[in-house]
CSV table of C-alpha atoms in Angstrom, one decimal:
chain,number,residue,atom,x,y,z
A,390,UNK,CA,-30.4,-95.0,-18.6
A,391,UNK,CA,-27.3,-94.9,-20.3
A,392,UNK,CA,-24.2,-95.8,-18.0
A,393,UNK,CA,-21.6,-93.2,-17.2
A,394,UNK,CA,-17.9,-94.3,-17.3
A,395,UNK,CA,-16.6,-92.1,-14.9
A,396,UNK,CA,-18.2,-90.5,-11.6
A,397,UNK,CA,-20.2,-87.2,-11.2
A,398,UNK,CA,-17.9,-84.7,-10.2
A,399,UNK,CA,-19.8,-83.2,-7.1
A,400,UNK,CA,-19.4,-79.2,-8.3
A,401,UNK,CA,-22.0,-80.6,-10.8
A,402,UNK,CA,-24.5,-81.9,-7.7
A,403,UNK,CA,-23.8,-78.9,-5.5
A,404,UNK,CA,-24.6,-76.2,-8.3
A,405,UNK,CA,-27.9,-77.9,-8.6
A,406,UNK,CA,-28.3,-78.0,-4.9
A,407,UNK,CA,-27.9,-81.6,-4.2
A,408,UNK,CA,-25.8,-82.7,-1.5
A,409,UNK,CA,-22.2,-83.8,-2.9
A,410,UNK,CA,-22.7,-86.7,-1.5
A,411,UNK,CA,-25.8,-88.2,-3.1
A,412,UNK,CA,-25.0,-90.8,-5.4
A,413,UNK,CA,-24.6,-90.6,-9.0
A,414,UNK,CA,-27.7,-93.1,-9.7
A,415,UNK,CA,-30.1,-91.0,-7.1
A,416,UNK,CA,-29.0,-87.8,-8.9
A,417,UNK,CA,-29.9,-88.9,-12.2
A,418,UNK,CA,-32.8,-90.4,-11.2
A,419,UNK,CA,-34.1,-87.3,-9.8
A,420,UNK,CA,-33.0,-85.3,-12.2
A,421,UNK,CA,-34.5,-87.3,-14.7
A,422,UNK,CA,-37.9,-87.1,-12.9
A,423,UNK,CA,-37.8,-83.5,-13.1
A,424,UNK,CA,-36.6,-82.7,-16.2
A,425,UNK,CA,-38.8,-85.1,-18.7
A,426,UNK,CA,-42.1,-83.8,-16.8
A,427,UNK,CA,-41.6,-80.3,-18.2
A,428,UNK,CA,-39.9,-78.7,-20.8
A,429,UNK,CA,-37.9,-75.4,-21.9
A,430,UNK,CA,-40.1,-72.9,-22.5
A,431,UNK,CA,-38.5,-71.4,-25.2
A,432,UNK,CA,-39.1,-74.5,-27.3
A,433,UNK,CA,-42.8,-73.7,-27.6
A,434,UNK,CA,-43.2,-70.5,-26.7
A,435,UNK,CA,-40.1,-68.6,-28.7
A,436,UNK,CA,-39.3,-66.7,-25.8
A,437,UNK,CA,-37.9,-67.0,-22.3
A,438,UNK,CA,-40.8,-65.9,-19.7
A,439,UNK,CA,-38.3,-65.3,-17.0
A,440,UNK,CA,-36.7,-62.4,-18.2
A,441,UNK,CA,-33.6,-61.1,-16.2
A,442,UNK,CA,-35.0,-63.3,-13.4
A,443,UNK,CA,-33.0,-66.4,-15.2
A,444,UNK,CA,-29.8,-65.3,-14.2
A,445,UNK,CA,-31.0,-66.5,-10.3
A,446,UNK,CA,-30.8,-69.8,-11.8
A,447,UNK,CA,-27.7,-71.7,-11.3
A,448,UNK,CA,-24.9,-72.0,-13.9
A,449,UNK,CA,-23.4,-75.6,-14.2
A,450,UNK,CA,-19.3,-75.4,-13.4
A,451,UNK,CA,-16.8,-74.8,-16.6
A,452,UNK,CA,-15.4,-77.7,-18.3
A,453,UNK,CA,-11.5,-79.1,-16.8
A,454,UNK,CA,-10.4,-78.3,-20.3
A,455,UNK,CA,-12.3,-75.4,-20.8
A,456,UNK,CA,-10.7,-74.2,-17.3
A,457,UNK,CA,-7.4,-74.7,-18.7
A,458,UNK,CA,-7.5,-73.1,-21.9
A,459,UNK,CA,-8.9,-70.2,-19.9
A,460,UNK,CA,-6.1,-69.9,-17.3
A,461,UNK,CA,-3.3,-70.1,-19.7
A,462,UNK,CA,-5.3,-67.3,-21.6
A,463,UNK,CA,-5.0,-65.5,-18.7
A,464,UNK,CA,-1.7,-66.1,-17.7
A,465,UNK,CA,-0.8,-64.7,-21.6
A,466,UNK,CA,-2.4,-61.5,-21.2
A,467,UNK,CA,-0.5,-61.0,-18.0
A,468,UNK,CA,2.7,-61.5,-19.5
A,469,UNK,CA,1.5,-59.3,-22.3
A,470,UNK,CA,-0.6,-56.4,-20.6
A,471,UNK,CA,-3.2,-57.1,-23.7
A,472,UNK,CA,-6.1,-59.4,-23.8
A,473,UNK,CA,-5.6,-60.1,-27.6
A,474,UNK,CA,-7.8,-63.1,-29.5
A,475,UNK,CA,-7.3,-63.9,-33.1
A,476,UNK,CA,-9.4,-66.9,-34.8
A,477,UNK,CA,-10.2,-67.0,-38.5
A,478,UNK,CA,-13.7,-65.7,-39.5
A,479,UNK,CA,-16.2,-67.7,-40.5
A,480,UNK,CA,-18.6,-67.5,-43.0
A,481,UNK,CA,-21.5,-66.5,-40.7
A,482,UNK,CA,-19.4,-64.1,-38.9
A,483,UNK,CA,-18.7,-62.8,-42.2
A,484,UNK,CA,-21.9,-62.4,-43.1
A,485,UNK,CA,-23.0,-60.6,-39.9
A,486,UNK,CA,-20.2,-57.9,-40.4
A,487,UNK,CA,-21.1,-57.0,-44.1
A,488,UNK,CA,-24.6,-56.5,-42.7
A,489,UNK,CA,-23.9,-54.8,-40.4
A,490,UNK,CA,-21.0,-52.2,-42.0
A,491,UNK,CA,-23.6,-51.5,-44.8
A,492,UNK,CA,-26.1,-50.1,-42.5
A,493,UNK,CA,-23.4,-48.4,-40.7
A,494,UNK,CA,-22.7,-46.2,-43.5
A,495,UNK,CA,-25.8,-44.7,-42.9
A,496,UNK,CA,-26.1,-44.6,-39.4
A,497,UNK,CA,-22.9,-45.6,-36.9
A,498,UNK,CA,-25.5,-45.7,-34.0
A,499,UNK,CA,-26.1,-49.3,-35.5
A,500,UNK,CA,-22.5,-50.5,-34.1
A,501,UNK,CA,-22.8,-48.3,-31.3
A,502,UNK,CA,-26.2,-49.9,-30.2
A,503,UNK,CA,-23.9,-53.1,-30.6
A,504,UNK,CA,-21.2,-52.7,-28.5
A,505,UNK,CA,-23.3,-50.6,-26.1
A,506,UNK,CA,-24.3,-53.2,-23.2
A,507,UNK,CA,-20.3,-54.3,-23.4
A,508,UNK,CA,-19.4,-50.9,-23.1
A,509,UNK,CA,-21.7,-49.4,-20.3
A,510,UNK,CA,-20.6,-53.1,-18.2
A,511,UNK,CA,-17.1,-51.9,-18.0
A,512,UNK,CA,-18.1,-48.5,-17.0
A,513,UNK,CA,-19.9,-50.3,-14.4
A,514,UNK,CA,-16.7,-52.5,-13.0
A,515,UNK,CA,-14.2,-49.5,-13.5
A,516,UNK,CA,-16.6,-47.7,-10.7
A,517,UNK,CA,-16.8,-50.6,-8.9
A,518,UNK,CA,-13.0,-52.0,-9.0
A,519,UNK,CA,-12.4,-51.2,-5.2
A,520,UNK,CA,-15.7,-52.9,-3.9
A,521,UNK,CA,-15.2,-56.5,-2.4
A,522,UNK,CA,-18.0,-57.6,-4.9
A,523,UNK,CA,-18.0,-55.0,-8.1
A,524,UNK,CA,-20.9,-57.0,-10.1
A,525,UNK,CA,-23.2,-57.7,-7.5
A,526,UNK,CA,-22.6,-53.9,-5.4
A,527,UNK,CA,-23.3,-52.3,-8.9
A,528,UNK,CA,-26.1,-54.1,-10.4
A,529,UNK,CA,-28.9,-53.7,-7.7
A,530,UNK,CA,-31.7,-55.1,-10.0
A,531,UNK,CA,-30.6,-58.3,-9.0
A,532,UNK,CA,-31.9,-57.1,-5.8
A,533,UNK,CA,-35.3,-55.9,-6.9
A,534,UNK,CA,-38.4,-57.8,-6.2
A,535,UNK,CA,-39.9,-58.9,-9.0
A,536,UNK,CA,-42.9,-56.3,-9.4
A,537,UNK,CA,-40.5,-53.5,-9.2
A,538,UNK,CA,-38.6,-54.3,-11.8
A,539,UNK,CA,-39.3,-52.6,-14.8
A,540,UNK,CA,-37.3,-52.9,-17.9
A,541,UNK,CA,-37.7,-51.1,-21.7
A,542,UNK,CA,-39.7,-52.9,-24.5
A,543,UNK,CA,-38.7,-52.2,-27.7
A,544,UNK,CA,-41.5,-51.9,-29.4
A,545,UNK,CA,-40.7,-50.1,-32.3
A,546,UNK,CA,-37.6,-51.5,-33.6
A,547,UNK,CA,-37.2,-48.6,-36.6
A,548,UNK,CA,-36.4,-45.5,-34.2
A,549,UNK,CA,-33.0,-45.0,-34.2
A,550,UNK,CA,-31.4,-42.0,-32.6
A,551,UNK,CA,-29.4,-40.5,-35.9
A,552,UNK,CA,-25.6,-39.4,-35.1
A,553,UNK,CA,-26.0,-36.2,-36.6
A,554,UNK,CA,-27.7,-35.9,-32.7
A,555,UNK,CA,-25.0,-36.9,-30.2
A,556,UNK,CA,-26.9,-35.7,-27.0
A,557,UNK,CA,-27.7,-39.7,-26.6
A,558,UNK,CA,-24.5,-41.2,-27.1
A,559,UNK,CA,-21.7,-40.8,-25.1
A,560,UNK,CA,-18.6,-39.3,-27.4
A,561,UNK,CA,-16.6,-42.2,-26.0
A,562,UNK,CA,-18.8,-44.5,-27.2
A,563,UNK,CA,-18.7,-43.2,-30.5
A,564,UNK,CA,-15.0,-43.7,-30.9
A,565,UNK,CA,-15.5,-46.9,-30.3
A,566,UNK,CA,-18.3,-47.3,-32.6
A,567,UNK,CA,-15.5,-46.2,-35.7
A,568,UNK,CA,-13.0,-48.2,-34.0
A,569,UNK,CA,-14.8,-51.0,-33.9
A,570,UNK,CA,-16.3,-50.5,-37.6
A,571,UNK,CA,-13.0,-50.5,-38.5
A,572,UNK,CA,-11.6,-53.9,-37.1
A,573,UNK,CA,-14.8,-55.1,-38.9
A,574,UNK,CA,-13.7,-53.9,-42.4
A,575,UNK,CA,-9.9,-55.4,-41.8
A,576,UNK,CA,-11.5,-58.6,-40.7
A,577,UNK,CA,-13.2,-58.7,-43.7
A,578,UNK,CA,-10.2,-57.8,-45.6
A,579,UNK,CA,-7.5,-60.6,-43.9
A,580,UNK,CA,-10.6,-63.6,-43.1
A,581,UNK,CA,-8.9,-63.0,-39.5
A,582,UNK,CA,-11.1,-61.8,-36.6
A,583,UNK,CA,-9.1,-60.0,-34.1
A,584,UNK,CA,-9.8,-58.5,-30.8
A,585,UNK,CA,-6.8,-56.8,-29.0
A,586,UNK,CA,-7.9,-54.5,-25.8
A,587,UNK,CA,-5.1,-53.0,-23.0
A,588,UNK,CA,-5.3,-54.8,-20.0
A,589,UNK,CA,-6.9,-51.9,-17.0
A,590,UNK,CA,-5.6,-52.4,-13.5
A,591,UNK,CA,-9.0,-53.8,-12.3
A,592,UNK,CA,-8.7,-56.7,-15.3
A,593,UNK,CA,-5.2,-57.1,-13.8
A,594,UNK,CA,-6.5,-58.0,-10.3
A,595,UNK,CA,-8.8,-60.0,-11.3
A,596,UNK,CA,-6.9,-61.8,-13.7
A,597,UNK,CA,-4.2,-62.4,-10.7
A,598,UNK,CA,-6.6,-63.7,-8.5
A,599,UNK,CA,-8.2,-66.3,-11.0
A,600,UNK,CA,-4.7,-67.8,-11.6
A,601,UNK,CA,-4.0,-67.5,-7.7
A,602,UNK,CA,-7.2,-69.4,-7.0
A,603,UNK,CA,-7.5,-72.1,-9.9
A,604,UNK,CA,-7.5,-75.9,-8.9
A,605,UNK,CA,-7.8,-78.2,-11.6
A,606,UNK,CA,-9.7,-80.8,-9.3
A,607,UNK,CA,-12.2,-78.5,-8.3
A,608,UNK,CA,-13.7,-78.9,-12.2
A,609,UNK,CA,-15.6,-81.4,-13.9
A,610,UNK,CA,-14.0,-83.3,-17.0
A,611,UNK,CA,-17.6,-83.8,-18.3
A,612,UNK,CA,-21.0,-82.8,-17.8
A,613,UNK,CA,-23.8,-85.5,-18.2
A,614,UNK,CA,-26.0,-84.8,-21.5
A,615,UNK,CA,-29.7,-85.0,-19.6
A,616,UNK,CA,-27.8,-82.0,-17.2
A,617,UNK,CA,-26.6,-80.4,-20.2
A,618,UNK,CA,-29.5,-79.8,-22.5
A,619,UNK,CA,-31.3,-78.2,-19.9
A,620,UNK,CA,-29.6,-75.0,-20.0
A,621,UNK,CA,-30.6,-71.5,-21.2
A,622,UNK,CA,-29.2,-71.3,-24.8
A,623,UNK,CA,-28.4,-67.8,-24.8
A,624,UNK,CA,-27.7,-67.5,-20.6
A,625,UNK,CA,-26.3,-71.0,-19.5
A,626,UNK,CA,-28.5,-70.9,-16.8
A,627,UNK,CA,-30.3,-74.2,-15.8
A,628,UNK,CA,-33.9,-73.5,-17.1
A,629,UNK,CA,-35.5,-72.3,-14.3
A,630,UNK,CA,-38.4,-74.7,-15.2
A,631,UNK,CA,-36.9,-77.5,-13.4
A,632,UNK,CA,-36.8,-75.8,-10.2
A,633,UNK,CA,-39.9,-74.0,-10.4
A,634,UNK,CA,-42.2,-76.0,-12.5
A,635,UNK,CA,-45.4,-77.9,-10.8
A,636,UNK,CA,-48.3,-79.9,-11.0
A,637,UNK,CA,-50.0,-76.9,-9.5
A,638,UNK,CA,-49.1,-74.8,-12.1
A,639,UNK,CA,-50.5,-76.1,-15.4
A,640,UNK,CA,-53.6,-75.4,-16.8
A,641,UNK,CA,-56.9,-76.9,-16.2
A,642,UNK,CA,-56.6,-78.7,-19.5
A,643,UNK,CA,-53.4,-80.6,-18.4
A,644,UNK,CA,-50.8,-81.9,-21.1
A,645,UNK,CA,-51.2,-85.4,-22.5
A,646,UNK,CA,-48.3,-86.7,-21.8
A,647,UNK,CA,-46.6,-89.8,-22.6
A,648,UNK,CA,-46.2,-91.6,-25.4
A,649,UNK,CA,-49.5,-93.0,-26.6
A,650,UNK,CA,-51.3,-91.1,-29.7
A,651,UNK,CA,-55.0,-91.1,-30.0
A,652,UNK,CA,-56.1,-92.5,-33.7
A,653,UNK,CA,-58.0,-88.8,-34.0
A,654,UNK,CA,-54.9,-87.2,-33.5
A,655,UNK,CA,-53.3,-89.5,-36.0
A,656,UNK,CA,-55.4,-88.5,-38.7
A,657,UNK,CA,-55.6,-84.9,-37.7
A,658,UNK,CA,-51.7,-84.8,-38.6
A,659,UNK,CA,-51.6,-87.2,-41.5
A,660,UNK,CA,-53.9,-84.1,-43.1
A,661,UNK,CA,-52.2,-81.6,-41.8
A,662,UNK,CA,-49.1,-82.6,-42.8
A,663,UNK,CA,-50.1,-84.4,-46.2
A,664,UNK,CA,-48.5,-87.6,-46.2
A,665,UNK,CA,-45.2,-85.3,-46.6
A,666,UNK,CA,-42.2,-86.3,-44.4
A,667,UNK,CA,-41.6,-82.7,-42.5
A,668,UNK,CA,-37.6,-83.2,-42.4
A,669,UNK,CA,-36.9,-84.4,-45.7
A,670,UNK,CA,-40.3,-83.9,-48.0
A,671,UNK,CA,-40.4,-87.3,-48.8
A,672,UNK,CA,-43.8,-88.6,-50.0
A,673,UNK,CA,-45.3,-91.5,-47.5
A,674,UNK,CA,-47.3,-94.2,-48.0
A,675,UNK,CA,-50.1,-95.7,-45.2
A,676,UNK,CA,-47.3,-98.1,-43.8
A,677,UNK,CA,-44.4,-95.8,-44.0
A,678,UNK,CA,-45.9,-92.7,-41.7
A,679,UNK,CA,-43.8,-92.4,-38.5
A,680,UNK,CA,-45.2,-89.7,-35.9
A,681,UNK,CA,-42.5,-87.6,-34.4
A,682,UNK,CA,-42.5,-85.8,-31.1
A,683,UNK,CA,-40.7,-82.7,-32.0
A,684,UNK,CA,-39.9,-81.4,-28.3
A,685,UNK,CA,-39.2,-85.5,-27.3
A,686,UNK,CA,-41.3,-87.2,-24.3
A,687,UNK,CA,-37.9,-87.8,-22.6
A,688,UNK,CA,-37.2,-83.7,-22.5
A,689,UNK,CA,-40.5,-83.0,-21.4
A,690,UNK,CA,-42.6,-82.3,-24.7
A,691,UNK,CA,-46.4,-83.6,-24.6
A,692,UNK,CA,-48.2,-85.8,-27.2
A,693,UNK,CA,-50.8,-83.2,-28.0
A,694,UNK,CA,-51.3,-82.8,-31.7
A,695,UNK,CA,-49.4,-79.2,-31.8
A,696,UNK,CA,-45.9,-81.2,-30.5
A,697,UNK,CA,-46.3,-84.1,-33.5
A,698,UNK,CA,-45.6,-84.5,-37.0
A,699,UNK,CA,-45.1,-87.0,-39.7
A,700,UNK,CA,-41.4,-88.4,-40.4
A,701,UNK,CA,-40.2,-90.6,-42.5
A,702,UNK,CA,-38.4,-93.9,-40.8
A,703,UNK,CA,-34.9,-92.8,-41.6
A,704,UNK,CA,-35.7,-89.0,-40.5
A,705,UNK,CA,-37.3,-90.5,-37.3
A,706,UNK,CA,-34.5,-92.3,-36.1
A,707,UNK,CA,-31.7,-90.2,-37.2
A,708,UNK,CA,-33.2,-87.7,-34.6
A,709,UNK,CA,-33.4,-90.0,-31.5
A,710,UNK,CA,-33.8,-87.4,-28.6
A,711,UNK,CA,-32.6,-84.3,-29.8
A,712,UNK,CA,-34.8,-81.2,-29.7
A,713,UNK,CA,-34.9,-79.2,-33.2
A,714,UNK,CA,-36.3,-75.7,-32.9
């Protein structure tokens, strides 16, 4: 186990209900124990099987920095009355809003289905701006036991509603669907991405009481790496694998696990993967086949044939313990 040149802070421990108190070598040692007996998931299945029910999972605390550069953010948009970000746009960005503006010409309900979630969420704290606890008053599923919670599935990904019909779509909504096609097209035009919004009296309030409230000491400087990479990807939730996932739970034909390869295995992914390095296509000779674990043993993944394939030595090491999906 690598060693750690500064402490745990304990916000770290407590979101991941440990008491503060337990040392740093007990927490990684536990933590470690959980977290390479099973793995995310989404790295084999492609989707999350948790659903909404992820967000009951804890979040790990916001970076000292990260904290900081937030705060003074903040503090701006105060001074301001505008929450206004400008950063130059980048070539994926770019890439996304030419996409997206060419398909808008033919239906604006593709921006609008965009910006829709954002939108309907601040309807949702404007109604709720006097309650003690707007998110959680407003948003009951949270509440809802699991078998009564039923949510859309989009099967069919092709019916749009067209905006020659506005009965669907809030005329509100639509304005900002234009607006927002708009700032897409000038971003496009300058290679700067900016977002400038007016600064609501609920924002205000809450903006006020985050700076009111913030103590630099109450946030970690750094988050340990085995902690880190066990969070949702799109959510920052801790996977809730690690608190959930049992013996008791796996199927009857258990996971080989460890690091030991059977020789029938070995030459079921020498064929399979022809001799053919799978990172960099380099041919390989009897003495230069490596066997890779793609999801690694020490983040959970198994050593049955569907987790392996063939590397070459440089590819192998170059990887060490990270998880490409």
């Amino acid at each position: 186990m690598e060693k750690r040149n500064s402490p745990i802070h304990h916000s770290i421990k407590q979101n991941l209900g440990y008491d503060e108190n337990t040392s740093d070598k007990e927490f990684l040692e536990d933590w470690k124990k959980r977290s390479s007996q099973v793995c995310k998931p989404c790295w084999e299945l492609k989707y999350c099987p948790y659903g909404p029910f992820v967000e009951h999972s804890p979040l790990l605390p916001l970076l000292r920095k990260e904290m900081k550069d937030h705060i003074d953010f903040i503090k701006k948009c105060l001074e301001t009355g505008y929450i206004h970000r400008c950063e130059s746009l980048d070539d994926e960005t770019r890439e996304f809003y030419t996409k997206i503006l060419i398909d808008a010409e033919k239906d604006l309900t593709i921006i609008a289905d965009f910006i829709e979630p954002q939108w309907r969420f601040s309807k949702l704290v404007e109604m709720a701006s006097e309650l003690d606890d707007p998110i959680r008053e407003v948003l009951k599923y949270e509440d809802q036991p699991i078998e009564q919670y039923r949510v859309p599935i989009p099967l069919d990904f092709d019916q749009k509603v067209q905006l020659s019909d506005q009965k669907t779509l809030d005329s509100e909504l639509v304005k900002l669907a234009q607006n927002e096609a708009s700032r897409m097209k000038k971003a496009l035009e300058t290679g700067i991405d900016e977002h400038i919004k007016e600064l609501n009296d609920s924002l205000r309030r809450s903006f006020e009481t985050e700076v009111l409230n913030f103590k630099e000491k109450d946030y970690p400087e750094d988050i340990p790496e085995e902690v880190e990479i066990m969070k949702c990807n799109v959510f920052g939730h801790i996977c809730p694998v690690i608190f959930v996932g049992e013996a008791v739970t796996e199927t009857s034909e258990l996971r080989r696990k460890g690091r030991y390869l059977p020789f029938k295995t070995k030459m079921r992914v020498v064929r399979r993967d022809n001799y053919t390095c799978q990172n960099c296509g380099q041919h390989l000779k009897d003495d230069e086949v490596e066997f890779d674990h793609i999801i690694p043993v020490a983040r959970g993944g198994s050593s049955e044939e569907h987790n392996i394939r063939l590397t070459c030595f440089t590819c192998n090491r170059d990887k060490s313990d990270n998880v490409e999906i």
